[in-house]
GROMACS .gro file of N, CA and C in nm:
model
  384
    1UNK      N    1   8.957 -10.505   7.117
    1UNK     CA    2   8.992 -10.482   7.264
    1UNK      C    3   8.969 -10.611   7.337
    2UNK      N    4   9.062 -10.676   7.396
    2UNK     CA    5   9.048 -10.795   7.460
    2UNK      C    6   9.066 -10.777   7.611
    3UNK      N    7   8.983 -10.781   7.725
    3UNK     CA    8   9.023 -10.783   7.852
    3UNK      C    9   8.997 -10.910   7.919
    4UNK      N   10   9.127 -10.965   7.946
    4UNK     CA   11   9.113 -11.099   8.020
    4UNK      C   12   9.048 -11.109   8.154
    5UNK      N   13   8.959 -11.215   8.154
    5UNK     CA   14   8.861 -11.206   8.301
    5UNK      C   15   8.924 -11.302   8.383
    6UNK      N   16   8.969 -11.430   8.314
    6UNK     CA   17   9.017 -11.537   8.388
    6UNK      C   18   9.136 -11.601   8.294
    7UNK      N   19   9.255 -11.601   8.352
    7UNK     CA   20   9.387 -11.630   8.274
    7UNK      C   21   9.330 -11.805   8.223
    8UNK      N   22   9.435 -11.836   8.116
    8UNK     CA   23   9.434 -11.967   8.062
    8UNK      C   24   9.545 -12.016   8.092
    9UNK      N   25   9.584 -12.122   8.033
    9UNK     CA   26   9.710 -12.231   8.074
    9UNK      C   27   9.826 -12.127   8.027
   10UNK      N   28   9.830 -12.038   7.937
   10UNK     CA   29   9.922 -11.976   7.874
   10UNK      C   30  10.018 -12.039   7.787
   11UNK      N   31   9.986 -12.174   7.753
   11UNK     CA   32  10.083 -12.243   7.659
   11UNK      C   33   9.982 -12.262   7.524
   12UNK      N   34   9.876 -12.312   7.552
   12UNK     CA   35   9.794 -12.359   7.424
   12UNK      C   36   9.684 -12.265   7.373
   13UNK      N   37   9.748 -12.200   7.257
   13UNK     CA   38   9.677 -12.116   7.173
   13UNK      C   39   9.609 -12.182   7.052
   14UNK      N   40   9.495 -12.129   7.006
   14UNK     CA   41   9.432 -12.200   6.885
   14UNK      C   42   9.509 -12.125   6.753
   15UNK      N   43   9.503 -12.222   6.654
   15UNK     CA   44   9.574 -12.163   6.549
   15UNK      C   45   9.495 -12.208   6.411
   16UNK      N   46   9.488 -12.141   6.308
   16UNK     CA   47   9.417 -12.158   6.214
   16UNK      C   48   9.437 -12.317   6.164
   17UNK      N   49   9.299 -12.390   6.147
   17UNK     CA   50   9.317 -12.518   6.120
   17UNK      C   51   9.280 -12.600   6.207
   18UNK      N   52   9.282 -12.563   6.348
   18UNK     CA   53   9.255 -12.627   6.455
   18UNK      C   54   9.101 -12.597   6.487
   19UNK      N   55   9.039 -12.689   6.583
   19UNK     CA   56   8.925 -12.670   6.612
   19UNK      C   57   8.871 -12.626   6.770
   20UNK      N   58   8.818 -12.533   6.762
   20UNK     CA   59   8.816 -12.472   6.904
   20UNK      C   60   8.675 -12.489   6.953
   21UNK      N   61   8.664 -12.521   7.101
   21UNK     CA   62   8.540 -12.549   7.160
   21UNK      C   63   8.528 -12.425   7.266
   22UNK      N   64   8.416 -12.336   7.247
   22UNK     CA   65   8.408 -12.238   7.334
   22UNK      C   66   8.238 -12.200   7.382
   23UNK      N   67   8.245 -12.144   7.493
   23UNK     CA   68   8.103 -12.102   7.505
   23UNK      C   69   8.115 -11.948   7.512
   24UNK      N   70   8.007 -11.874   7.481
   24UNK     CA   71   8.024 -11.754   7.453
   24UNK      C   72   7.879 -11.659   7.477
   25UNK      N   73   7.882 -11.553   7.515
   25UNK     CA   74   7.760 -11.455   7.528
   25UNK      C   75   7.783 -11.342   7.438
   26UNK      N   76   7.692 -11.302   7.349
   26UNK     CA   77   7.717 -11.205   7.256
   26UNK      C   78   7.612 -11.104   7.295
   27UNK      N   79   7.660 -10.980   7.280
   27UNK     CA   80   7.569 -10.842   7.326
   27UNK      C   81   7.611 -10.721   7.223
   28UNK      N   82   7.526 -10.642   7.229
   28UNK     CA   83   7.544 -10.518   7.159
   28UNK      C   84   7.617 -10.407   7.263
   29UNK      N   85   7.725 -10.350   7.221
   29UNK     CA   86   7.810 -10.266   7.288
   29UNK      C   87   7.722 -10.138   7.350
   30UNK      N   88   7.654 -10.089   7.266
   30UNK     CA   89   7.570  -9.980   7.300
   30UNK      C   90   7.471  -9.998   7.395
   31UNK      N   91   7.390 -10.111   7.375
   31UNK     CA   92   7.276 -10.116   7.474
   31UNK      C   93   7.316 -10.232   7.590
   32UNK      N   94   7.399 -10.320   7.573
   32UNK     CA   95   7.405 -10.454   7.646
   32UNK      C   96   7.330 -10.555   7.613
   33UNK      N   97   7.233 -10.539   7.528
   33UNK     CA   98   7.137 -10.651   7.501
   33UNK      C   99   7.198 -10.767   7.450
   34UNK      N  100   7.152 -10.857   7.503
   34UNK     CA  101   7.230 -10.995   7.449
   34UNK      C  102   7.129 -11.067   7.349
   35UNK      N  103   7.211 -11.095   7.242
   35UNK     CA  104   7.131 -11.145   7.137
   35UNK      C  105   7.184 -11.291   7.094
   36UNK      N  106   7.287 -11.368   7.145
   36UNK     CA  107   7.321 -11.487   7.151
   36UNK      C  108   7.384 -11.541   7.280
   37UNK      N  109   7.373 -11.662   7.311
   37UNK     CA  110   7.447 -11.741   7.425
   37UNK      C  111   7.443 -11.896   7.382
   38UNK      N  112   7.564 -11.942   7.396
   38UNK     CA  113   7.569 -12.095   7.376
   38UNK      C  114   7.502 -12.180   7.499
   39UNK      N  115   7.499 -12.117   7.616
   39UNK     CA  116   7.455 -12.163   7.736
   39UNK      C  117   7.304 -12.166   7.719
   40UNK      N  118   7.257 -12.027   7.691
   40UNK     CA  119   7.104 -12.023   7.703
   40UNK      C  120   7.050 -12.108   7.582
   41UNK      N  121   7.115 -12.106   7.450
   41UNK     CA  122   7.060 -12.162   7.358
   41UNK      C  123   7.010 -12.317   7.391
   42UNK      N  124   7.116 -12.377   7.426
   42UNK     CA  125   7.105 -12.518   7.427
   42UNK      C  126   7.202 -12.592   7.540
   43UNK      N  127   7.275 -12.511   7.582
   43UNK     CA  128   7.386 -12.550   7.684
   43UNK      C  129   7.523 -12.603   7.628
   44UNK      N  130   7.505 -12.631   7.505
   44UNK     CA  131   7.630 -12.691   7.426
   44UNK      C  132   7.729 -12.583   7.374
   45UNK      N  133   7.862 -12.621   7.396
   45UNK     CA  134   7.943 -12.529   7.339
   45UNK      C  135   7.972 -12.516   7.188
   46UNK      N  136   7.989 -12.419   7.155
   46UNK     CA  137   8.037 -12.410   7.002
   46UNK      C  138   8.169 -12.489   6.950
   47UNK      N  139   8.183 -12.545   6.855
   47UNK     CA  140   8.297 -12.600   6.811
   47UNK      C  141   8.334 -12.573   6.668
   48UNK      N  142   8.414 -12.520   6.628
   48UNK     CA  143   8.433 -12.476   6.509
   48UNK      C  144   8.597 -12.468   6.451
   49UNK      N  145   8.612 -12.479   6.316
   49UNK     CA  146   8.745 -12.451   6.284
   49UNK      C  147   8.792 -12.320   6.264
   50UNK      N  148   8.908 -12.294   6.345
   50UNK     CA  149   8.962 -12.169   6.368
   50UNK      C  150   9.024 -12.114   6.223
   51UNK      N  151   8.988 -11.986   6.206
   51UNK     CA  152   9.046 -11.915   6.052
   51UNK      C  153   8.972 -11.972   5.947
   52UNK      N  154   8.868 -12.041   5.966
   52UNK     CA  155   8.799 -12.085   5.817
   52UNK      C  156   8.677 -12.017   5.803
   53UNK      N  157   8.678 -11.911   5.878
   53UNK     CA  158   8.545 -11.807   5.822
   53UNK      C  159   8.398 -11.852   5.907
   54UNK      N  160   8.409 -11.949   5.986
   54UNK     CA  161   8.286 -11.971   6.050
   54UNK      C  162   8.239 -11.881   6.159
   55UNK      N  163   8.328 -11.802   6.201
   55UNK     CA  164   8.270 -11.671   6.290
   55UNK      C  165   8.303 -11.537   6.219
   56UNK      N  166   8.262 -11.434   6.287
   56UNK     CA  167   8.299 -11.311   6.222
   56UNK      C  168   8.456 -11.285   6.277
   57UNK      N  169   8.531 -11.215   6.161
   57UNK     CA  170   8.663 -11.214   6.191
   57UNK      C  171   8.713 -11.161   6.320
   58UNK      N  172   8.645 -11.052   6.386
   58UNK     CA  173   8.693 -11.021   6.511
   58UNK      C  174   8.688 -11.108   6.628
   59UNK      N  175   8.586 -11.219   6.616
   59UNK     CA  176   8.567 -11.316   6.708
   59UNK      C  177   8.671 -11.415   6.685
   60UNK      N  178   8.728 -11.456   6.557
   60UNK     CA  179   8.804 -11.547   6.514
   60UNK      C  180   8.967 -11.488   6.564
   61UNK      N  181   8.985 -11.355   6.547
   61UNK     CA  182   9.108 -11.296   6.574
   61UNK      C  183   9.139 -11.288   6.728
   62UNK      N  184   9.045 -11.249   6.796
   62UNK     CA  185   9.039 -11.250   6.947
   62UNK      C  186   9.103 -11.373   7.011
   63UNK      N  187   8.995 -11.500   6.967
   63UNK     CA  188   9.023 -11.640   6.981
   63UNK      C  189   9.160 -11.683   7.006
   64UNK      N  190   9.221 -11.626   6.886
   64UNK     CA  191   9.369 -11.687   6.851
   64UNK      C  192   9.478 -11.606   6.953
   65UNK      N  193   9.427 -11.509   7.018
   65UNK     CA  194   9.518 -11.450   7.145
   65UNK      C  195   9.479 -11.520   7.270
   66UNK      N  196   9.405 -11.598   7.279
   66UNK     CA  197   9.343 -11.673   7.398
   66UNK      C  198   9.411 -11.793   7.424
   67UNK      N  199   9.433 -11.846   7.533
   67UNK     CA  200   9.490 -11.978   7.584
   67UNK      C  201   9.381 -12.047   7.625
   68UNK      N  202   9.404 -12.172   7.632
   68UNK     CA  203   9.290 -12.293   7.670
   68UNK      C  204   9.250 -12.235   7.819
   69UNK      N  205   9.153 -12.246   7.853
   69UNK     CA  206   9.098 -12.196   7.993
   69UNK      C  207   9.071 -12.065   8.011
   70UNK      N  208   9.119 -11.989   7.921
   70UNK     CA  209   9.072 -11.851   7.941
   70UNK      C  210   8.959 -11.800   7.917
   71UNK      N  211   8.915 -11.692   7.998
   71UNK     CA  212   8.783 -11.640   7.965
   71UNK      C  213   8.801 -11.482   7.946
   72UNK      N  214   8.736 -11.407   7.840
   72UNK     CA  215   8.772 -11.278   7.794
   72UNK      C  216   8.659 -11.194   7.764
   73UNK      N  217   8.643 -11.067   7.773
   73UNK     CA  218   8.551 -11.005   7.707
   73UNK      C  219   8.621 -10.924   7.602
   74UNK      N  220   8.571 -10.947   7.476
   74UNK     CA  221   8.613 -10.887   7.363
   74UNK      C  222   8.514 -10.798   7.295
   75UNK      N  223   8.543 -10.676   7.267
   75UNK     CA  224   8.479 -10.573   7.215
   75UNK      C  225   8.506 -10.609   7.043
   76UNK      N  226   8.425 -10.601   6.956
   76UNK     CA  227   8.461 -10.622   6.838
   76UNK      C  228   8.378 -10.516   6.750
   77UNK      N  229   8.486 -10.409   6.682
   77UNK     CA  230   8.433 -10.302   6.604
   77UNK      C  231   8.360 -10.359   6.486
   78UNK      N  232   8.268 -10.267   6.424
   78UNK     CA  233   8.185 -10.316   6.313
   78UNK      C  234   8.259 -10.356   6.203
   79UNK      N  235   8.376 -10.305   6.192
   79UNK     CA  236   8.433 -10.351   6.054
   79UNK      C  237   8.493 -10.473   6.076
   80UNK      N  238   8.499 -10.546   6.196
   80UNK     CA  239   8.535 -10.687   6.229
   80UNK      C  240   8.421 -10.764   6.234
   81UNK      N  241   8.302 -10.700   6.250
   81UNK     CA  242   8.186 -10.786   6.269
   81UNK      C  243   8.082 -10.788   6.153
   82UNK      N  244   7.989 -10.701   6.136
   82UNK     CA  245   7.889 -10.716   6.026
   82UNK      C  246   7.888 -10.599   5.946
   83UNK      N  247   7.979 -10.497   5.983
   83UNK     CA  248   7.979 -10.357   5.903
   83UNK      C  249   7.880 -10.264   5.878
   84UNK      N  250   7.863 -10.207   5.774
   84UNK     CA  251   7.781 -10.105   5.749
   84UNK      C  252   7.666 -10.149   5.716
   85UNK      N  253   7.653 -10.297   5.673
   85UNK     CA  254   7.493 -10.342   5.619
   85UNK      C  255   7.440 -10.415   5.756
   86UNK      N  256   7.558 -10.476   5.849
   86UNK     CA  257   7.467 -10.555   5.966
   86UNK      C  258   7.422 -10.682   5.924
   87UNK      N  259   7.321 -10.748   5.984
   87UNK     CA  260   7.281 -10.858   5.939
   87UNK      C  261   7.123 -10.826   5.996
   88UNK      N  262   7.029 -10.744   5.913
   88UNK     CA  263   6.927 -10.735   5.946
   88UNK      C  264   6.829 -10.847   5.949
   89UNK      N  265   6.711 -10.884   6.046
   89UNK     CA  266   6.661 -10.764   6.134
   89UNK      C  267   6.755 -10.765   6.263
   90UNK      N  268   6.819 -10.857   6.270
   90UNK     CA  269   6.890 -10.903   6.412
   90UNK      C  270   7.013 -10.794   6.442
   91UNK      N  271   7.094 -10.770   6.367
   91UNK     CA  272   7.225 -10.669   6.380
   91UNK      C  273   7.201 -10.552   6.319
   92UNK      N  274   7.199 -10.445   6.373
   92UNK     CA  275   7.178 -10.297   6.295
   92UNK      C  276   7.312 -10.274   6.212
   93UNK      N  277   7.328 -10.188   6.126
   93UNK     CA  278   7.422 -10.138   6.058
   93UNK      C  279   7.537 -10.080   6.167
   94UNK      N  280   7.658 -10.100   6.146
   94UNK     CA  281   7.766 -10.030   6.214
   94UNK      C  282   7.770 -10.070   6.359
   95UNK      N  283   7.717 -10.184   6.417
   95UNK     CA  284   7.699 -10.224   6.526
   95UNK      C  285   7.817 -10.281   6.604
   96UNK      N  286   7.877 -10.224   6.691
   96UNK     CA  287   7.993 -10.277   6.789
   96UNK      C  288   7.924 -10.390   6.864
   97UNK      N  289   7.997 -10.502   6.888
   97UNK     CA  290   7.957 -10.612   6.969
   97UNK      C  291   8.031 -10.654   7.061
   98UNK      N  292   8.011 -10.696   7.186
   98UNK     CA  293   8.090 -10.744   7.271
   98UNK      C  294   8.056 -10.898   7.287
   99UNK      N  295   8.181 -10.977   7.310
   99UNK     CA  296   8.160 -11.130   7.335
   99UNK      C  297   8.249 -11.164   7.472
  100UNK      N  298   8.172 -11.248   7.544
  100UNK     CA  299   8.240 -11.290   7.675
  100UNK      C  300   8.252 -11.429   7.621
  101UNK      N  301   8.393 -11.456   7.591
  101UNK     CA  302   8.434 -11.591   7.559
  101UNK      C  303   8.522 -11.689   7.640
  102UNK      N  304   8.467 -11.813   7.652
  102UNK     CA  305   8.525 -11.904   7.738
  102UNK      C  306   8.600 -12.036   7.627
  103UNK      N  307   8.742 -12.023   7.637
  103UNK     CA  308   8.806 -12.114   7.536
  103UNK      C  309   8.808 -12.242   7.630
  104UNK      N  310   8.740 -12.346   7.601
  104UNK     CA  311   8.740 -12.458   7.675
  104UNK      C  312   8.853 -12.553   7.627
  105UNK      N  313   8.860 -12.570   7.484
  105UNK     CA  314   8.955 -12.664   7.440
  105UNK      C  315   8.990 -12.629   7.300
  106UNK      N  316   9.083 -12.688   7.247
  106UNK     CA  317   9.129 -12.688   7.109
  106UNK      C  318   9.185 -12.854   7.077
  107UNK      N  319   9.174 -12.877   6.962
  107UNK     CA  320   9.215 -13.001   6.895
  107UNK      C  321   9.235 -13.007   6.749
  108UNK      N  322   9.306 -13.092   6.704
  108UNK     CA  323   9.362 -13.095   6.565
  108UNK      C  324   9.216 -13.139   6.470
  109UNK      N  325   9.152 -13.240   6.502
  109UNK     CA  326   9.052 -13.283   6.426
  109UNK      C  327   8.916 -13.258   6.496
  110UNK      N  328   8.800 -13.256   6.429
  110UNK     CA  329   8.657 -13.254   6.512
  110UNK      C  330   8.633 -13.379   6.526
  111UNK      N  331   8.603 -13.388   6.669
  111UNK     CA  332   8.554 -13.527   6.713
  111UNK      C  333   8.429 -13.506   6.775
  112UNK      N  334   8.330 -13.465   6.699
  112UNK     CA  335   8.191 -13.421   6.742
  112UNK      C  336   8.122 -13.501   6.664
  113UNK      N  337   8.005 -13.545   6.698
  113UNK     CA  338   7.905 -13.612   6.611
  113UNK      C  339   7.839 -13.515   6.513
  114UNK      N  340   7.831 -13.376   6.542
  114UNK     CA  341   7.759 -13.277   6.469
  114UNK      C  342   7.829 -13.287   6.311
  115UNK      N  343   7.984 -13.266   6.346
  115UNK     CA  344   8.034 -13.216   6.204
  115UNK      C  345   8.046 -13.084   6.160
  116UNK      N  346   8.126 -13.056   6.076
  116UNK     CA  347   8.178 -12.919   6.042
  116UNK      C  348   8.060 -12.858   5.952
  117UNK      N  349   7.993 -12.924   5.874
  117UNK     CA  350   7.923 -12.891   5.807
  117UNK      C  351   7.762 -12.829   5.869
  118UNK      N  352   7.753 -12.858   5.985
  118UNK     CA  353   7.637 -12.827   6.062
  118UNK      C  354   7.648 -12.681   6.072
  119UNK      N  355   7.538 -12.593   6.081
  119UNK     CA  356   7.537 -12.458   6.088
  119UNK      C  357   7.552 -12.430   6.241
  120UNK      N  358   7.683 -12.352   6.283
  120UNK     CA  359   7.678 -12.302   6.418
  120UNK      C  360   7.594 -12.185   6.436
  121UNK      N  361   7.559 -12.158   6.552
  121UNK     CA  362   7.458 -12.020   6.567
  121UNK      C  363   7.537 -11.908   6.520
  122UNK      N  364   7.664 -11.889   6.517
  122UNK     CA  365   7.735 -11.776   6.439
  122UNK      C  366   7.702 -11.771   6.311
  123UNK      N  367   7.716 -11.893   6.234
  123UNK     CA  368   7.694 -11.904   6.097
  123UNK      C  369   7.550 -11.877   6.061
  124UNK      N  370   7.468 -11.920   6.148
  124UNK     CA  371   7.331 -11.900   6.121
  124UNK      C  372   7.293 -11.727   6.129
  125UNK      N  373   7.354 -11.687   6.235
  125UNK     CA  374   7.337 -11.541   6.248
  125UNK      C  375   7.407 -11.442   6.126
  126UNK      N  376   7.517 -11.514   6.075
  126UNK     CA  377   7.593 -11.447   5.963
  126UNK      C  378   7.496 -11.480   5.837
  127UNK      N  379   7.441 -11.571   5.833
  127UNK     CA  380   7.358 -11.573   5.680
  127UNK      C  381   7.204 -11.544   5.683
  128UNK      N  382   7.185 -11.474   5.802
  128UNK     CA  383   7.038 -11.413   5.792
  128UNK      C  384   7.023 -11.285   5.724
   0.00000   0.00000   0.00000
């Protein structure tokens, strides 16, 4: 489920293979507890390749429906997040997640000094 909080430009939507730059806050739907935030972590936006498995499926799919400048609240079902196994100890089994995503920009090539190989916060969370 995607609830648009702030409309984007309505023209520029990320597609697989492009790089998206986003800020997000992630929380548990059941409790509202925040477990990840790009702004709280270090203030830097997350930059990743869309459709390349760098984020959970629900995040990636929702992002592809957003346009540049848009901010949306996205509820991700467990099947499109971490499923029946979760990601212990941080993400319990069958956890529905809520993301507040701000799509800052999209581009064809990564123009960051970090590089694609660097682990993003969501990748680190997925690998725990």
